[in-house]
mmCIF file of C-alpha atoms in Angstrom:
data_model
loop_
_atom_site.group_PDB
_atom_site.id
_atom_site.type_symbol
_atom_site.label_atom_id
_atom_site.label_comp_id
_atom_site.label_asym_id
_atom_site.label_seq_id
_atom_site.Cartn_x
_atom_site.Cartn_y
_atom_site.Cartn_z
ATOM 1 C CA UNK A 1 17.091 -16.108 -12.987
ATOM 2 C CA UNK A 2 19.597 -13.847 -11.087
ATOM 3 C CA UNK A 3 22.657 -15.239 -9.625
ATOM 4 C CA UNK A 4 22.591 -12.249 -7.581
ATOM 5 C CA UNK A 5 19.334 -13.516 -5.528
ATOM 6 C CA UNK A 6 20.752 -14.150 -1.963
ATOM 7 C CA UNK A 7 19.324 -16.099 0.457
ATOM 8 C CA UNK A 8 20.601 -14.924 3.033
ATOM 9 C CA UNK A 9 18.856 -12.862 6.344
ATOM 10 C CA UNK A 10 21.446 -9.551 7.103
ATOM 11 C CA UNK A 11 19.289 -7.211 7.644
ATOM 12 C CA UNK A 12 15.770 -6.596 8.822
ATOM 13 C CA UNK A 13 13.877 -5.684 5.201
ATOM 14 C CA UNK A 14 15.955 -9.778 4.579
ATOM 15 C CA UNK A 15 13.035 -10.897 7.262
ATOM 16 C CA UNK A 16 10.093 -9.254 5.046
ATOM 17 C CA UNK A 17 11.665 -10.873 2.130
ATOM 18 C CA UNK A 18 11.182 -14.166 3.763
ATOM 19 C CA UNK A 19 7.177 -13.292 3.867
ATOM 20 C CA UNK A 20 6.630 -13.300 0.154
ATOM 21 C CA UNK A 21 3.741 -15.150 -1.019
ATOM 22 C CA UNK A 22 2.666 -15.436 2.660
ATOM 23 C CA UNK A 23 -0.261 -13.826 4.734
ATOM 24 C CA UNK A 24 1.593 -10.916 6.837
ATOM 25 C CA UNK A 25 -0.028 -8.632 9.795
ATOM 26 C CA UNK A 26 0.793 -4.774 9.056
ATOM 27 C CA UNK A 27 -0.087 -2.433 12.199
ATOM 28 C CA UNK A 28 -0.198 1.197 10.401
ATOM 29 C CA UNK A 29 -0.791 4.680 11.855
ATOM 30 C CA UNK A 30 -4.137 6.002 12.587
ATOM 31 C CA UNK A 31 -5.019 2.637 14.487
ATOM 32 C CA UNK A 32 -5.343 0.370 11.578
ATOM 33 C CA UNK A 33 -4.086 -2.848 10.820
ATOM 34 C CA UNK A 34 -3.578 -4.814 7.454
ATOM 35 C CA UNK A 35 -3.523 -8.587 7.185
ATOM 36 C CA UNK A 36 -3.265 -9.996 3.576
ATOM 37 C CA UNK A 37 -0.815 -12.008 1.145
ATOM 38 C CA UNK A 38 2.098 -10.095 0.422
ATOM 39 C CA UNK A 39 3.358 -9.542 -3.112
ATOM 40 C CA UNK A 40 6.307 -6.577 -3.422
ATOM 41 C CA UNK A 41 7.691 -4.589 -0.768
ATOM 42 C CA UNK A 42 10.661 -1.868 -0.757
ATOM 43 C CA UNK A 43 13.073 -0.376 1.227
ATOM 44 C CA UNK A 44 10.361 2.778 2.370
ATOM 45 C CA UNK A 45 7.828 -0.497 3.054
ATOM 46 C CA UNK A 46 5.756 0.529 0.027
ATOM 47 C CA UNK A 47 3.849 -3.166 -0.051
ATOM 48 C CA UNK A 48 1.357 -4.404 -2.549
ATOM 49 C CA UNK A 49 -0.835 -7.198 -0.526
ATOM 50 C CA UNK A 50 -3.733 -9.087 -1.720
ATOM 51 C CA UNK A 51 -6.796 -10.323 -0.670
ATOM 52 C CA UNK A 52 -6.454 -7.460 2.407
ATOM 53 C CA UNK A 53 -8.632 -7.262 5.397
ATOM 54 C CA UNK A 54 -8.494 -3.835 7.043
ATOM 55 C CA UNK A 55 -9.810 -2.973 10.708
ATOM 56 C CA UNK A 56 -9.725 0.337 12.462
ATOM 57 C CA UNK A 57 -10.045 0.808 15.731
ATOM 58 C CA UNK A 58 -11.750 3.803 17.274
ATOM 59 C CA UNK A 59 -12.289 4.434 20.794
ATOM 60 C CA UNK A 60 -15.171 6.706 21.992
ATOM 61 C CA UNK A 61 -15.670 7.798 25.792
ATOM 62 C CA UNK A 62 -18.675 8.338 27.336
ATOM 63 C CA UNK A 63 -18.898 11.513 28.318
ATOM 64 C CA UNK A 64 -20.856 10.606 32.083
ATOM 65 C CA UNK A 65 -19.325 7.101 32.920
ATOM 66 C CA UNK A 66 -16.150 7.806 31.029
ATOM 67 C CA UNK A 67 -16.119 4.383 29.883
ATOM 68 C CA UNK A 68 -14.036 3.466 26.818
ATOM 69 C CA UNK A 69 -15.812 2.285 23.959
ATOM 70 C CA UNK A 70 -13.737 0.114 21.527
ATOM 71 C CA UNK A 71 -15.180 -0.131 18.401
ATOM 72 C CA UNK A 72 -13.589 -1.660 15.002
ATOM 73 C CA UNK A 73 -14.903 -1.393 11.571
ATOM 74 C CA UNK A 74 -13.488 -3.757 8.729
ATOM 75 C CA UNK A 75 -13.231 -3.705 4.988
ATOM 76 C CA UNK A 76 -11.469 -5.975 2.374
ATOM 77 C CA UNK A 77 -10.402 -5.163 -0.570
ATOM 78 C CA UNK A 78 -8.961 -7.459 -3.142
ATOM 79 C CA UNK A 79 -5.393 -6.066 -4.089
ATOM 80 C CA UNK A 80 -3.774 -2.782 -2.454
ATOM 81 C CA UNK A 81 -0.720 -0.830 -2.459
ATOM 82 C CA UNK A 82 -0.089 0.757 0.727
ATOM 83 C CA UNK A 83 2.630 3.642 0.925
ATOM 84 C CA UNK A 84 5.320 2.955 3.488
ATOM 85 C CA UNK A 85 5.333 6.244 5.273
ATOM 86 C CA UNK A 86 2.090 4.975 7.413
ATOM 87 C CA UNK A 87 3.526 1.661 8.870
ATOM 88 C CA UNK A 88 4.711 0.815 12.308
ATOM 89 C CA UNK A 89 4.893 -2.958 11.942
ATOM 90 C CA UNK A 90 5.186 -6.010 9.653
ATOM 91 C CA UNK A 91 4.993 -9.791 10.918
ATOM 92 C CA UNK A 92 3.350 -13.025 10.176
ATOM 93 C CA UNK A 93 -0.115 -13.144 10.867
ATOM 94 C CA UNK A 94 -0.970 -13.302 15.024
ATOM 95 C CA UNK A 95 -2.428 -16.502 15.836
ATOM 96 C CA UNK A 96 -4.900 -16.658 18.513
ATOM 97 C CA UNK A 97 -4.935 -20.089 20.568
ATOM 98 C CA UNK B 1 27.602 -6.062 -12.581
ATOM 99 C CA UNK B 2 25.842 -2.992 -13.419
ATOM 100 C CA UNK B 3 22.300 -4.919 -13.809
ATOM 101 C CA UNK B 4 22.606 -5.533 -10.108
ATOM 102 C CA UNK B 5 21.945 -1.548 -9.659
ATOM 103 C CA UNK B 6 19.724 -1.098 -12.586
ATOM 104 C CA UNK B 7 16.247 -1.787 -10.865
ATOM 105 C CA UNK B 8 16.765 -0.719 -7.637
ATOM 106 C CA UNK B 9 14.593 1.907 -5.773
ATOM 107 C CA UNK B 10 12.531 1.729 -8.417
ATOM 108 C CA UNK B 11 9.680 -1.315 -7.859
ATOM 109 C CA UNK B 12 6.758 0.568 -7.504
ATOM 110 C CA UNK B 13 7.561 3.120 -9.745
ATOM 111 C CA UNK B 14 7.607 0.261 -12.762
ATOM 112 C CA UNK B 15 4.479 -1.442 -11.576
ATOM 113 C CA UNK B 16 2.523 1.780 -11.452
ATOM 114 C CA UNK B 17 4.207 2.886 -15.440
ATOM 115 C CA UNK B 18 2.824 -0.290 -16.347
ATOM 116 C CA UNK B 19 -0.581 0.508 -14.643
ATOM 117 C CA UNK B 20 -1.230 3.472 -16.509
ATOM 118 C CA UNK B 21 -4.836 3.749 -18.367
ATOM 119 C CA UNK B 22 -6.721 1.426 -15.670
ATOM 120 C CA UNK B 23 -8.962 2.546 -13.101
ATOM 121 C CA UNK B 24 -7.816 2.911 -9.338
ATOM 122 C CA UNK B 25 -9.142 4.156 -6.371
ATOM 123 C CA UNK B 26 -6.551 6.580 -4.450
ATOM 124 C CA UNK B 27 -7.414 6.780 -0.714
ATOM 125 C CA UNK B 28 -5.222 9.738 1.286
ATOM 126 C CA UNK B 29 -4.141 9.574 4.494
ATOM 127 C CA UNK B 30 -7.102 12.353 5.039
ATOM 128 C CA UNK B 31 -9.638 9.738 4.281
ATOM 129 C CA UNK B 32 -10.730 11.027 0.911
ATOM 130 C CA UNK B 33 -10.794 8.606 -1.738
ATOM 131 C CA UNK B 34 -11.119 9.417 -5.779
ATOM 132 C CA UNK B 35 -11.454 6.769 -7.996
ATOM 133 C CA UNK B 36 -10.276 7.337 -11.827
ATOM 134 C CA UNK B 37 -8.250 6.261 -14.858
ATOM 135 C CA UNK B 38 -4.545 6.441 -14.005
ATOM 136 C CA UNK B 39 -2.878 8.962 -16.351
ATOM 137 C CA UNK B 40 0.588 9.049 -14.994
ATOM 138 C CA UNK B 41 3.072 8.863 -12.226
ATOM 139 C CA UNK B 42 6.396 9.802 -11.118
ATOM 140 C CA UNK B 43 9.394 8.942 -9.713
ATOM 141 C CA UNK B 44 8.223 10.418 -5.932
ATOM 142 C CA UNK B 45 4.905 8.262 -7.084
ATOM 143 C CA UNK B 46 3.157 11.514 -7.099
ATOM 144 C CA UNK B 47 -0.095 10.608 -9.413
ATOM 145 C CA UNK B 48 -2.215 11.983 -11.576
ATOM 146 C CA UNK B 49 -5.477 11.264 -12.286
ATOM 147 C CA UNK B 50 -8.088 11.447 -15.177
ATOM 148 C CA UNK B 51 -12.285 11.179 -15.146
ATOM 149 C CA UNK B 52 -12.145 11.673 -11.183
ATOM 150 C CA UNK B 53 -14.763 11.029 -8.941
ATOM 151 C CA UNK B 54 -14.677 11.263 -5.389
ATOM 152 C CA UNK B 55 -15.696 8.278 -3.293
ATOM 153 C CA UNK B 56 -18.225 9.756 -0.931
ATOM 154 C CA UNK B 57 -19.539 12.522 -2.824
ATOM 155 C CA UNK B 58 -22.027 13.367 0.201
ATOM 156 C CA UNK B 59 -19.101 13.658 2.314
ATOM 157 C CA UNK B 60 -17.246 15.750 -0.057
ATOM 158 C CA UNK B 61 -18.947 17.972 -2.545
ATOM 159 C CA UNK B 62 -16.025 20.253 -2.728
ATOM 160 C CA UNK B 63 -14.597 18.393 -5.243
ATOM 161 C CA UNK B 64 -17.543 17.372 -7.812
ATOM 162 C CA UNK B 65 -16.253 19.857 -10.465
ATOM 163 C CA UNK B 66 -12.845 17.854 -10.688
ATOM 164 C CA UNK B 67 -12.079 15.764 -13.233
ATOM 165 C CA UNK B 68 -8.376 16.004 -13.651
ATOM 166 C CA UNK B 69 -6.108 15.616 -11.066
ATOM 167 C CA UNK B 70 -2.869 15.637 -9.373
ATOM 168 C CA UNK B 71 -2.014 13.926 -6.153
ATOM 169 C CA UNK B 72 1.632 14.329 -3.976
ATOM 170 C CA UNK B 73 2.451 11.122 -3.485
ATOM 171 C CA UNK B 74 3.366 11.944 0.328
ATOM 172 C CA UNK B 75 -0.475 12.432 0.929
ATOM 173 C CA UNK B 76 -1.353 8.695 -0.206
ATOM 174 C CA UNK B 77 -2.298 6.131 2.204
ATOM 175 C CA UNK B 78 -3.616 3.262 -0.045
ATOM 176 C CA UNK B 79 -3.943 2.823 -3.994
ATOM 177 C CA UNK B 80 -6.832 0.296 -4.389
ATOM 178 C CA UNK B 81 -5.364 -1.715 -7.404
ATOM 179 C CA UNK B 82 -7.143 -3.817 -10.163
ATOM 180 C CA UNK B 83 -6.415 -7.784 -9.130
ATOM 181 C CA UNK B 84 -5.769 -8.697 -12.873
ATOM 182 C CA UNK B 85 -3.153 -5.788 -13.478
ATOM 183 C CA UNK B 86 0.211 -7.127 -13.544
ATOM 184 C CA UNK B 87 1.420 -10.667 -13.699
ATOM 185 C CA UNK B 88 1.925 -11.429 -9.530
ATOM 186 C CA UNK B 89 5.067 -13.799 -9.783
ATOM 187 C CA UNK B 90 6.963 -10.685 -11.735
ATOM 188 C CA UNK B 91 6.295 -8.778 -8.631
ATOM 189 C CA UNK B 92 7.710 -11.718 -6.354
ATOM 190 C CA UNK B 93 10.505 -12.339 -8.373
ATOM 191 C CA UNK B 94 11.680 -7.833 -8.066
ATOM 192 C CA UNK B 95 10.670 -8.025 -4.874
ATOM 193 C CA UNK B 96 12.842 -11.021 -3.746
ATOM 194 C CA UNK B 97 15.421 -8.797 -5.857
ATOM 195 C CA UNK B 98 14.768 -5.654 -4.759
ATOM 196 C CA UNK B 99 15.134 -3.754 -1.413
ATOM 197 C CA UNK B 100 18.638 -4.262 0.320
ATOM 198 C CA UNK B 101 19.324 -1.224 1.619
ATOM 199 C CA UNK B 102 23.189 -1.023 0.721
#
């Protein structure tokens, strides 16, 4: 439609661009982490993703052994808008080998 | 040439204006989350609510009276979004337009 529509990569936010209509991995504040298909994104990293999975990690410690306890609780919900003041990271999806 | 500037900054803002009247669930960053008919929103995406209800109403009777409500858009960590709301390839297609910081 728009002439204007560049494909070129000068800037970072040109690299998120590049991830539309793909699964990304979004590390937020608060120890939690996105991964879901991302729709729209701005320049504050506003996104709207779908199909989201959402894990937080908490960490307790034991108050004798002072072991760490890593625990993560999940949710998914089917289409979000996430405000761009909470995240720290977007990339494709980590794969694990 | 003045198209190119016309929709910038403003993504979000036009998706939510066009949002207006379904139901969402607003979750802020502390943890509460209010579900209810989305009445309007702003610039700042600052939102107001109608017919709240909060999510966990054990958790937090303090607000069972509310029904009306308005939210700073700073305190918002997630708007849970109806899938079937707005046509997704509109979205692509600002997106892809959108966001070069100048």
């Amino acid at each position: 439609m728009s002439v204007e529509e560049d494909a070129t990569v000068r800037e970072p936010l040109d690299l998120i661009r590049l991830s539309i209509e793909e699964r990304i991995y979004v590390k937020l504040r608060s120890d939690r982490e996105l991964r879901g298909k991302l729709h729209a994104y701005d320049q504050h990293l506003n996104m709207i993703l779908g199909d989201v999975e959402e894990v937080i990690t908490t960490v307790e410690i034991d108050d004798e052994t002072y072991e760490e306890i890593v625990r993560t609780s999940k949710r998914k919900v089917p289409f979000l808008f996430v405000r761009g003041d909470g995240v720290i990271l977007v990339s494709p999806p980590l794969r694990t080998t | 040439m003045v198209l190119r500037g016309f929709r910038r900054f403003r993504l979000f803002f036009s998706y939510f204006k066009d949002l207006v009247g379904q139901e969402v669930t607003v979750e802020l960053k502390n943890d509460l989350a209010i579900t209810g008919t989305l009445h309007s929103v702003d610039q700042y995406l600052n939102i107001k609510l109608e017919n709240t209800r909060v999510v966990d109403q054990d958790k937090y009777p303090h607000m069972l009276s509310v029904r009306n409500c308005f939210i700073r858009g700073s305190v918002v960590r997630y708007v849970q979004l109806p899938p079937d709301g707005v046509d997704v390839d509109l979205l692509h297609d600002a997106a892809r337009r959108e966001a070069r910081g100048g």
